[in-house]
Amino acid sequence: MVLRASGAGRRVQAGTVMRALKWLGLALVLPPLVAVVLIALFGWNWARAPLQRLVLEKTGRTLVIAGDLDLALAWPAPLVRAKALTFANPRWAKEAQMVAADSVEFSVNLAQLLRGKLAFPQVRVVRPVVFLELAPDGRKTWLLDIDQSDENARIPIGRLTLDHGRLGYDDERAGTRIRAELSTTATVAAAGEIVGVEFRATGQYKGLALTASGSGGPLLSLQDQNAPYPLVLEGTIGQTSIKASGNVTSLTRFVAAELHLALHGDSLAQLFPLTGLAAPETGPFSLSGHLMHSGLVWRYEDFKGRVGKSDLAGTLQVDLDGARPFMHGRVVSQALDLADLGPSIGATKKAAPRATASLSRTRVLPDMPFKAERWSHVDADVILKARAFSGATALPLDNLSARIRLRDAVLTLDPLDFGLAGGHLKANIVLDGKAAPIKARASVSARQIELARLLPSVEMARSSKGQINGEIELAGRGDSIGRMLATADGNVRLAVGNGLISRLMMEKAGLHLIEILQLQVTGDNAVRLRCAVADFQVRGGVMDTRLLVLDTDVSTITGSGSIDLSRERLDLTLVPRSRKISLAALRSPIHLTGPFAKPRISVDTAAVATRTIGALLLAVVNPLMALIPLIETGSAGSDGCMPVLARNEAAR
């Protein structure tokens, strides 16, 4: 009995197991079977509604697939195809749809999907209309979280193929609005047909008008950091024209680039909105070179071109791994036109004066403001060399060498060294852009500057000989060189010793009539220049004379007065005293007055008139007595300025 019962129990248990296995098999087979039947009858279109609901739930935005949905199963990246697809923008965006396309085809990375991440290695879109927008508060339409603010809420795309289409991008805060059209092209080469993309774009970039056109390869390598994308681009942004050709790796991240880049524009300062790098105001420029980019380094290599009438060549590199971009490199000019340096120091090119313009209002000192607010955007260390200077200039300059450093909005030129008339000017200049207005300090040293070469256009200076040495120490505040000088405090000391100077010039200064007539007939010659000193104290932009002496074997000229750098006016009086007897001298103080733009040189008419009237009255008594008021007895002292030079030499 027990054995029979046991056998029946085993039969019951076996039947139960078999029924369970049948149901399990049915549960495993039926869903795929149903799916196969559904796919056979309806394709993958049954999945549209669940997919659209899922997208709405995750993003808060509507996905509509109005056409067929298809899936080609493959490992590790099945291919999804959808026709007549639209994906909405957030409600705050200007355009209703972010993407609308005739068809979309994309592969899905299953390995990433199993980790809970969505990634599309390949995407192909036919006739897309894409509109991307960045809101003033930082929200981005291409971020797929509910608030459009999570930078991780985007779908990585490896390579994108666009078959005709339109793209739009708006960033109201940055003043950027771009509209572009894409079209596919096919060309025949030796290796066969090559398909590419052509594009045209218009709009605004950072407030500047933009037009661009160009072409590229068929696949836009958005994320691929190993596949360079060929690109040819030509366009204008504002007043700057750009031509580029070469390769770019990873268009969204710009991991690397190797481009031939040509730039043309009205001023290097206009590149600031494009590069974020402060550059000085210049004349029109044209540059061409190789733009290299890798990681955090940009390098404009072996560029050549012109700025105004000056040639420039060199290499500049920008490193982005610090708190601010750091630009460094070397720029060389074979012939630098001084007129092209004017805008960079705040001087504008002179225009023809209008008939109604007042000369008293004409400014000589550079008064165009520096844009110090841009200095905090970049640090820099650049060497500038110029072997020669060209253009219409009276200054015999050569061999400029300058190290230009910008750190934490403080601009330093040290050293600033250039040849002048056979000698050298060396300067250390510091402009603190953190202060408002700019705080400036300048220390200038003049050494062995030759008088004759300094004034080559002055005929009487050609026979002069001597070397100028001196020191200038100034500190002021202002947003232009003119304003800095108008508020300057400091000292200006220049001196010449043991040289030669035009005798005719000195006789004219003393109004020695007979000697002037004689030299006009026989020709000029040189007399010994014992010494010359110009020593000014500068306070509040006014240069007051402490000592102003020019001492020669013929005469000594002493001066007094002031030079107002703020009003740009001269008020100097020069008093000549003869070292020798002259029988006919209308000796008189000489006044140097008026604006810098048009100074006036005049004699003391009262003194000349007194001597002239005295001579005429005495001539009535006796013609020979007419010479008495005109006789110069040679009353100049013997010291001149030699003791001053001796003290200066001892102080060194």
XYZ file of C-alpha atoms in Angstrom:
652
model
C 0.000 0.000 0.000
C 2.720 2.416 0.889
C 4.608 1.661 -2.288
C 1.536 2.201 -4.493
C 0.764 5.495 -2.742
C 4.299 6.607 -3.155
C 4.227 5.838 -6.885
C 0.974 7.757 -7.343
C 2.462 10.751 -5.526
C 5.429 10.749 -7.794
C 3.135 10.659 -10.832
C 1.142 13.633 -9.476
C 4.326 15.588 -8.783
C 5.681 14.825 -12.252
C 2.458 16.031 -13.826
C 2.609 19.250 -11.841
C 6.197 19.878 -12.922
C 5.322 19.255 -16.561
C 2.415 21.662 -16.418
C 4.682 24.273 -14.788
C 7.300 23.785 -17.503
C 4.652 24.170 -20.201
C 3.447 27.438 -18.704
C 7.032 28.660 -18.288
C 7.838 27.798 -21.872
C 4.683 29.514 -23.000
C 5.590 32.612 -20.917
C 9.032 32.703 -22.478
C 7.944 32.069 -26.038
C 4.666 33.957 -26.158
C 5.978 37.573 -25.760
C 8.583 37.219 -28.494
C 6.001 35.364 -30.565
C 3.456 38.128 -30.007
C 6.150 40.706 -30.745
C 7.039 38.869 -33.941
C 3.369 38.731 -34.914
C 2.907 42.439 -34.096
C 6.061 43.352 -36.000
C 4.947 41.141 -38.900
C 1.500 42.733 -38.966
C 2.283 46.306 -37.953
C 6.102 46.689 -38.030
C 7.623 48.693 -35.162
C 4.967 51.404 -35.312
C 3.276 49.936 -32.223
C 6.276 51.216 -30.212
C 5.716 54.862 -31.219
C 3.124 55.639 -28.545
C 5.077 54.101 -25.602
C 8.254 55.828 -26.808
C 6.526 59.215 -27.112
C 5.029 58.843 -23.606
C 8.429 57.946 -22.176
C 10.091 61.013 -23.777
C 7.332 63.313 -22.488
C 7.690 61.876 -18.994
C 11.495 62.281 -18.926
C 11.867 65.670 -20.676
C 8.502 67.393 -20.388
C 8.632 67.912 -24.148
C 6.663 66.318 -26.952
C 8.156 63.821 -29.393
C 6.012 63.059 -32.430
C 6.819 60.319 -34.933
C 4.223 60.806 -37.663
C 5.805 58.292 -40.055
C 7.024 54.738 -39.777
C 9.305 53.530 -36.982
C 11.723 50.721 -37.761
C 14.466 48.846 -35.903
C 17.295 46.807 -37.384
C 18.611 44.537 -34.628
C 22.381 44.257 -34.424
C 25.046 43.948 -31.761
C 26.409 46.111 -30.238
C 24.490 48.957 -31.918
C 20.998 48.332 -33.312
C 19.783 50.870 -35.869
C 16.594 52.893 -35.376
C 14.806 54.629 -38.234
C 11.971 57.128 -37.850
C 10.173 59.243 -40.447
C 8.431 62.595 -40.091
C 9.882 63.250 -36.619
C 9.513 66.395 -34.498
C 10.825 67.143 -31.009
C 9.509 70.205 -29.213
C 11.425 73.014 -27.596
C 10.683 74.060 -24.009
C 7.844 76.538 -23.684
C 10.199 79.465 -23.036
C 11.980 79.070 -26.387
C 11.128 81.282 -29.353
C 10.631 78.392 -31.778
C 8.092 75.624 -31.139
C 10.259 72.753 -32.389
C 13.889 72.021 -31.555
C 14.129 69.364 -34.288
C 11.932 68.616 -37.283
C 13.154 66.195 -39.946
C 11.844 64.154 -42.865
C 13.670 61.149 -41.451
C 16.134 60.269 -38.699
C 18.385 57.235 -38.507
C 20.551 56.505 -35.486
C 22.421 53.664 -33.863
C 22.118 52.964 -30.120
C 25.102 51.934 -28.009
C 23.692 48.897 -26.131
C 26.680 48.659 -23.806
C 26.001 52.198 -22.611
C 22.263 51.519 -22.501
C 22.803 48.609 -20.103
C 24.595 51.066 -17.805
C 21.588 53.375 -17.912
C 23.114 55.847 -20.392
C 21.872 56.722 -23.847
C 24.455 57.334 -26.607
C 24.128 57.489 -30.399
C 27.374 56.503 -32.191
C 25.948 57.386 -35.633
C 23.126 59.764 -36.599
C 21.848 60.615 -40.073
C 19.176 63.274 -40.535
C 17.395 64.103 -43.789
C 16.166 67.676 -44.314
C 16.340 68.726 -40.678
C 15.251 72.053 -39.221
C 17.126 72.500 -35.931
C 16.755 75.436 -33.553
C 18.941 75.738 -30.435
C 18.607 78.506 -27.873
C 20.484 79.633 -24.779
C 18.292 81.562 -22.340
C 19.553 84.620 -20.416
C 19.303 82.596 -17.186
C 21.557 79.843 -18.584
C 18.948 77.259 -19.617
C 19.775 75.407 -22.842
C 17.229 73.822 -25.123
C 19.560 70.937 -26.004
C 19.743 69.771 -22.366
C 17.013 67.160 -21.961
C 16.179 67.372 -18.269
C 12.931 69.024 -17.177
C 14.667 72.342 -16.337
C 17.172 72.299 -19.222
C 20.015 72.986 -16.786
C 21.750 69.629 -16.198
C 24.871 69.474 -18.362
C 24.794 65.669 -18.168
C 21.282 65.553 -19.611
C 22.332 65.393 -23.221
C 22.690 62.509 -25.651
C 26.294 62.051 -26.845
C 26.454 61.839 -30.643
C 29.529 60.385 -32.312
C 29.175 61.246 -35.984
C 26.374 63.193 -37.591
C 25.412 63.231 -41.267
C 23.122 66.054 -42.403
C 21.386 65.741 -45.764
C 20.226 69.291 -46.493
C 18.728 71.331 -43.711
C 18.534 74.537 -41.709
C 20.118 75.351 -38.358
C 19.390 78.191 -35.955
C 21.110 79.307 -32.754
C 20.150 82.161 -30.428
C 21.970 83.513 -27.379
C 20.258 86.760 -26.428
C 22.623 87.496 -23.558
C 25.691 87.345 -25.827
C 24.026 89.161 -28.733
C 24.340 86.089 -30.977
C 21.772 85.019 -33.557
C 22.845 82.665 -36.362
C 20.862 81.071 -39.169
C 22.540 78.499 -41.419
C 21.588 76.370 -44.406
C 23.258 73.050 -45.229
C 23.327 71.077 -48.443
C 25.107 67.915 -49.505
C 27.431 67.914 -52.487
C 29.171 65.259 -54.492
C 32.451 65.647 -56.367
C 34.333 63.115 -58.467
C 37.973 62.502 -57.612
C 40.505 59.894 -58.629
C 39.439 57.676 -55.727
C 35.773 57.935 -56.693
C 32.808 60.061 -55.658
C 33.321 62.223 -52.569
C 30.276 63.481 -50.685
C 30.525 66.592 -48.556
C 28.516 69.378 -46.949
C 28.251 73.008 -48.006
C 26.888 75.676 -45.687
C 25.934 79.340 -45.583
C 25.265 81.338 -42.436
C 24.094 84.854 -41.608
C 23.171 86.711 -38.442
C 25.041 88.240 -35.527
C 27.906 87.021 -33.368
C 28.408 88.870 -30.077
C 26.635 91.870 -31.527
C 28.654 91.884 -34.753
C 27.165 91.219 -38.175
C 28.098 87.755 -39.443
C 28.174 86.141 -42.860
C 29.923 82.855 -43.582
C 30.094 80.107 -46.142
C 32.161 77.011 -46.588
C 32.288 73.271 -46.937
C 33.196 70.187 -44.978
C 33.257 66.420 -45.054
C 30.143 64.254 -45.104
C 30.405 63.206 -41.448
C 30.411 65.799 -38.688
C 32.685 64.287 -36.051
C 30.967 65.806 -33.032
C 32.546 63.677 -30.298
C 35.225 61.609 -32.051
C 38.567 62.783 -30.679
C 40.585 60.823 -33.231
C 38.936 61.676 -36.564
C 39.890 65.109 -38.009
C 37.060 66.789 -39.881
C 38.030 68.690 -43.073
C 36.726 72.263 -43.097
C 36.926 75.253 -45.441
C 35.466 78.524 -44.170
C 35.212 82.083 -45.460
C 33.256 84.906 -43.864
C 33.112 88.233 -42.073
C 32.391 89.092 -38.453
C 31.901 92.806 -37.983
C 34.693 94.475 -39.965
C 36.960 91.411 -39.804
C 37.264 88.964 -42.709
C 38.256 85.367 -42.020
C 39.496 82.590 -44.290
C 40.329 79.171 -42.880
C 41.077 75.754 -44.292
C 42.284 72.578 -42.648
C 41.082 70.027 -40.108
C 39.147 70.211 -36.845
C 38.809 67.316 -34.405
C 35.568 67.030 -32.383
C 33.391 69.966 -33.435
C 31.582 70.279 -30.106
C 34.691 70.117 -27.911
C 37.233 71.463 -30.410
C 39.846 69.028 -29.107
C 42.346 69.822 -31.858
C 42.687 71.962 -34.962
C 45.196 72.524 -37.725
C 44.101 75.362 -39.975
C 45.608 77.872 -42.320
C 44.024 81.088 -41.061
C 43.995 84.496 -42.775
C 42.560 87.595 -41.065
C 41.797 91.045 -42.473
C 40.277 93.976 -40.610
C 40.329 97.633 -39.616
C 42.014 97.200 -36.217
C 43.484 94.375 -34.149
C 41.337 95.623 -31.263
C 38.277 94.408 -33.189
C 39.411 90.811 -32.596
C 38.545 91.090 -28.890
C 34.908 89.896 -29.234
C 36.168 86.911 -31.246
C 39.149 85.872 -29.137
C 38.618 87.484 -25.741
C 42.237 88.700 -25.958
C 42.977 92.396 -25.496
C 44.870 93.928 -28.433
C 45.781 97.576 -29.043
C 44.011 99.849 -31.483
C 45.844 99.699 -34.804
C 45.435 100.594 -38.440
C 44.036 98.126 -40.997
C 45.666 94.710 -40.739
C 46.143 91.623 -42.875
C 47.670 88.488 -41.338
C 48.116 84.922 -42.525
C 49.522 81.923 -40.677
C 48.899 78.460 -39.240
C 46.482 78.070 -36.343
C 47.350 75.024 -34.242
C 45.226 73.832 -31.329
C 45.692 70.910 -28.988
C 44.149 70.512 -25.560
C 44.385 73.869 -23.757
C 46.925 75.441 -26.119
C 46.240 77.656 -29.142
C 49.157 78.701 -31.329
C 49.171 81.110 -34.283
C 52.378 79.952 -35.878
C 54.675 81.595 -38.430
C 52.176 84.327 -39.269
C 53.109 87.140 -41.619
C 51.337 90.255 -42.749
C 50.929 93.971 -42.330
C 49.387 96.348 -39.843
C 48.930 99.664 -41.605
C 52.182 100.181 -43.489
C 54.223 98.035 -41.100
C 55.221 94.442 -41.735
C 54.803 91.923 -38.923
C 55.833 88.296 -38.490
C 56.101 85.895 -35.602
C 54.375 83.308 -33.442
C 51.887 83.819 -30.615
C 50.637 81.136 -28.260
C 47.707 81.218 -25.834
C 47.583 78.814 -22.878
C 44.182 78.282 -21.274
C 45.173 76.246 -18.215
C 45.390 79.213 -15.813
C 42.949 81.605 -14.185
C 43.128 83.703 -17.352
C 44.352 82.996 -20.871
C 48.110 83.570 -21.076
C 49.453 84.865 -24.387
C 53.161 84.763 -25.087
C 55.416 84.852 -28.111
C 57.536 87.042 -30.336
C 56.652 89.565 -33.038
C 59.249 91.033 -35.422
C 59.047 93.900 -37.909
C 61.644 94.740 -40.521
C 60.176 98.229 -41.108
C 57.756 99.626 -38.530
C 55.839 102.760 -39.500
C 55.556 105.144 -36.540
C 52.128 106.229 -37.726
C 50.911 102.669 -37.098
C 52.043 102.847 -33.470
C 49.945 105.960 -32.890
C 46.578 104.302 -32.147
C 48.182 101.775 -29.791
C 49.393 104.612 -27.518
C 46.204 106.617 -27.830
C 47.101 108.854 -30.761
C 44.797 109.153 -33.768
C 45.820 109.913 -37.309
C 45.520 113.609 -37.950
C 42.703 114.649 -40.207
C 42.630 117.848 -42.211
C 41.385 120.614 -39.877
C 38.059 122.195 -40.653
C 37.916 125.856 -41.445
C 35.979 126.545 -38.256
C 38.294 124.530 -36.013
C 40.239 126.476 -33.413
C 43.966 125.788 -33.213
C 43.800 126.306 -29.480
C 41.650 123.158 -29.278
C 43.998 120.982 -31.345
C 45.553 118.321 -29.133
C 49.086 117.099 -29.723
C 49.522 114.624 -26.868
C 47.763 111.265 -27.396
C 44.325 111.505 -25.809
C 42.409 108.439 -27.035
C 41.420 106.361 -23.957
C 42.937 102.963 -23.305
C 40.423 100.122 -22.902
C 41.759 98.983 -19.556
C 38.560 97.064 -18.799
C 39.796 94.454 -21.278
C 43.181 93.994 -19.596
C 41.768 91.702 -16.914
C 40.699 89.146 -19.541
C 44.222 87.970 -20.387
C 47.807 87.803 -19.150
C 50.610 88.270 -21.652
C 54.371 88.226 -22.133
C 55.301 89.250 -25.686
C 58.619 90.356 -27.176
C 58.399 93.005 -29.909
C 61.380 93.732 -32.167
C 61.644 96.313 -34.955
C 64.869 96.619 -36.893
C 64.036 99.853 -38.686
C 61.363 102.539 -38.848
C 59.699 103.825 -41.969
C 57.248 106.550 -42.885
C 57.399 110.299 -42.658
C 59.024 110.953 -39.297
C 61.565 113.464 -38.075
C 62.797 111.086 -35.384
C 65.792 108.924 -36.402
C 64.715 105.740 -34.636
C 65.948 102.165 -35.064
C 66.305 98.809 -33.316
C 63.249 98.800 -31.099
C 63.195 96.084 -28.457
C 60.277 95.852 -26.061
C 59.004 93.273 -23.618
C 55.279 93.753 -23.111
C 53.827 92.069 -20.035
C 50.241 92.100 -18.832
C 49.413 90.441 -15.537
C 46.335 90.945 -13.398
C 45.394 94.081 -15.448
C 48.837 95.675 -14.924
C 50.628 96.506 -18.203
C 54.424 96.726 -18.050
C 56.905 97.688 -20.753
C 60.286 96.705 -19.373
C 62.600 97.041 -21.030
C 61.480 99.451 -23.715
C 64.694 100.178 -25.592
C 65.221 101.781 -28.969
C 67.959 103.601 -30.789
C 67.519 107.338 -31.250
C 69.947 109.497 -33.242
C 72.940 107.268 -32.574
C 72.074 106.838 -28.900
C 69.494 104.992 -26.853
C 66.284 105.642 -24.989
C 65.595 103.039 -22.333
C 62.344 103.079 -20.429
C 60.395 101.238 -17.788
C 56.666 101.961 -18.009
C 53.951 100.578 -15.724
C 50.218 101.132 -16.268
C 47.971 99.808 -13.507
C 44.603 99.061 -15.107
C 43.060 98.004 -11.780
C 43.021 101.656 -10.697
C 40.397 104.061 -12.010
C 41.674 106.089 -13.693
C 44.791 104.169 -14.732
C 47.788 104.713 -12.484
C 50.942 105.280 -14.555
C 54.648 105.406 -13.791
C 57.465 105.989 -16.288
C 61.220 106.012 -15.902
C 63.174 107.022 -19.032
C 66.916 107.195 -19.532
C 68.467 109.034 -22.515
C 72.065 108.200 -23.410
C 74.432 109.553 -26.090
C 71.756 110.994 -28.377
C 73.538 113.020 -31.055
C 72.270 116.545 -31.615
C 72.960 116.664 -35.349
C 71.153 113.383 -36.025
C 68.263 114.292 -33.745
C 67.330 117.325 -35.866
C 68.447 116.428 -39.393
C 65.820 118.636 -41.028
C 67.022 121.786 -39.220
C 69.739 123.275 -41.397
C 71.566 125.113 -38.597
C 71.559 121.974 -36.434
C 73.552 120.009 -38.993
C 76.793 121.613 -37.859
C 75.987 120.888 -34.210
C 77.816 118.227 -32.287
C 77.176 116.869 -28.842
C 75.384 114.119 -27.005
C 72.205 114.438 -24.960
C 71.986 112.499 -21.724
C 69.255 112.660 -19.152
C 66.593 111.146 -16.956
C 62.824 111.463 -16.888
C 60.802 110.258 -13.909
C 57.034 110.800 -14.047
C 53.947 109.424 -12.321
C 50.353 110.337 -13.113
C 46.806 109.099 -13.455
C 44.525 109.007 -16.459
C 42.965 106.788 -19.095
C 45.109 108.207 -21.917
C 48.710 109.324 -22.261
C 47.534 112.925 -22.528
C 45.625 112.705 -19.230
C 48.493 110.892 -17.518
C 50.876 113.706 -18.470
C 48.290 116.329 -17.494
C 48.356 115.022 -13.906
C 52.021 114.019 -13.759
C 54.471 114.654 -10.942
C 58.199 114.100 -11.231
C 61.368 115.435 -12.801
C 62.792 115.985 -16.268
C 66.558 116.478 -16.600
C 68.457 116.655 -19.902
C 72.031 117.811 -20.421
C 74.689 118.222 -23.134
C 78.364 118.854 -22.546
C 81.448 119.563 -24.688
C 79.965 119.812 -28.149
C 79.619 122.143 -31.119
C 76.671 124.278 -32.210
C 75.793 126.539 -35.117
C 77.294 129.998 -34.642
C 74.650 131.548 -36.891
C 71.914 130.168 -34.641
C 73.536 131.680 -31.559
C 74.124 135.056 -33.255
C 70.480 135.140 -34.318
C 69.422 134.358 -30.756
C 71.390 137.406 -29.577
C 70.239 139.570 -32.532
C 73.872 140.399 -33.354
C 73.202 142.189 -36.611
C 76.727 142.573 -37.949
C 77.701 138.967 -37.165
C 74.494 137.637 -38.737
C 75.160 139.584 -41.931
C 78.757 138.395 -42.010
C 77.804 134.712 -41.590
C 75.097 135.032 -44.216
C 77.816 136.054 -46.642
C 80.680 133.772 -45.595
C 78.628 130.776 -44.457
C 77.904 129.277 -41.081
C 80.469 127.635 -38.842
C 80.420 125.863 -35.496
C 81.341 127.239 -32.099
C 82.028 125.321 -28.926
C 79.000 124.258 -26.957
C 80.281 124.368 -23.424
C 77.158 122.818 -21.938
C 73.375 122.819 -21.984
C 70.988 121.841 -19.192
C 67.205 121.605 -19.064
C 65.983 120.769 -15.550
C 62.245 120.834 -14.829
C 60.213 120.021 -11.761
C 56.824 118.575 -12.704
C 53.811 119.094 -10.439
C 50.212 118.498 -11.472
C 51.142 118.381 -15.138
C 53.054 121.690 -15.094
C 56.795 121.681 -15.839
C 58.500 124.555 -13.974
C 62.085 125.418 -14.845
C 64.667 124.851 -12.168
C 67.501 125.432 -14.607
C 67.453 126.145 -18.333
C 70.856 127.115 -19.730
C 72.665 126.877 -23.071
C 76.266 128.055 -22.798
C 78.583 128.545 -25.800
C 81.745 130.478 -26.601
C 79.569 133.095 -28.311
C 76.785 133.598 -25.786
C 74.859 132.119 -22.913
C 71.099 131.686 -23.020
C 69.205 131.267 -19.761
C 65.534 130.421 -19.556
C 62.642 130.513 -17.152
C 58.926 129.785 -17.220
C 56.755 126.718 -17.507
C 55.275 124.126 -19.839
C 51.653 123.200 -19.103
C 51.036 119.597 -20.191
C 47.354 119.763 -19.288
C 46.539 122.840 -21.375
C 49.333 121.987 -23.866
C 50.750 125.491 -23.733
C 54.267 126.955 -23.604
C 55.286 129.955 -21.514
C 59.084 130.214 -21.630
C 61.371 133.231 -21.708
C 64.946 132.899 -23.003
C 67.472 135.618 -22.192
C 70.644 135.655 -24.330
C 73.841 137.250 -23.003
C 76.886 137.662 -25.194
C 80.335 136.441 -24.220
C 81.978 138.859 -26.658
C 81.652 142.451 -27.762
C 79.173 143.079 -30.571
C 78.823 146.520 -32.124
C 75.252 146.073 -33.313
C 72.978 143.926 -31.129
C 69.268 144.370 -30.562
C 69.576 142.116 -27.515
C 66.157 141.169 -26.219
C 64.465 138.347 -24.304
C 62.930 135.677 -26.553
C 59.438 134.447 -25.712
C 58.294 130.931 -26.598
C 54.541 130.845 -26.051
C 51.281 129.423 -27.366
C 49.823 125.941 -27.875
C 51.951 122.896 -28.652
C 50.190 122.622 -32.017
C 51.390 126.065 -33.120
C 53.973 127.630 -30.811
C 54.980 131.268 -31.256
C 58.533 132.638 -31.045
C 58.784 136.392 -30.467
C 61.209 138.975 -29.126
C 60.477 141.546 -26.453
C 59.269 144.343 -28.693
C 59.534 146.919 -25.901
C 63.237 146.197 -25.352
C 63.968 146.229 -29.089
C 61.982 149.426 -29.549
C 63.830 151.125 -26.665
C 67.214 150.288 -28.170
C 66.103 151.310 -31.642
C 64.631 154.638 -30.528
C 67.724 155.354 -28.416
C 69.966 154.721 -31.425
C 67.855 157.011 -33.637
C 67.903 159.862 -31.092
C 71.666 159.615 -30.628
C 72.131 159.507 -34.396
C 70.620 163.017 -34.535
C 73.456 164.230 -32.315
C 76.166 162.165 -33.980
C 75.770 159.238 -36.348
C 78.525 157.310 -34.604
C 76.748 157.675 -31.282
C 73.856 155.630 -32.723
C 75.929 152.507 -32.065
C 76.078 153.091 -28.306
C 72.672 151.520 -27.448
C 73.462 148.629 -29.783
C 76.857 147.718 -28.325
C 76.939 144.328 -26.537
C 79.784 144.376 -24.006
C 80.057 140.629 -23.492
C 78.732 140.506 -19.972
C 77.945 136.790 -19.741
C 79.466 135.038 -16.757
C 82.003 132.275 -17.101
C 80.263 129.590 -15.092
C 77.364 128.789 -17.463
C 76.107 125.298 -16.606
C 79.404 123.452 -16.180
C 79.093 123.272 -12.381
C 75.684 121.635 -12.811
C 77.111 119.010 -15.157
C 79.969 118.430 -12.758
C 77.530 117.878 -9.888
C 75.478 115.484 -12.050
C 78.562 113.473 -12.957
C 79.591 113.329 -9.302
C 76.106 112.134 -8.331
C 76.242 109.186 -10.772
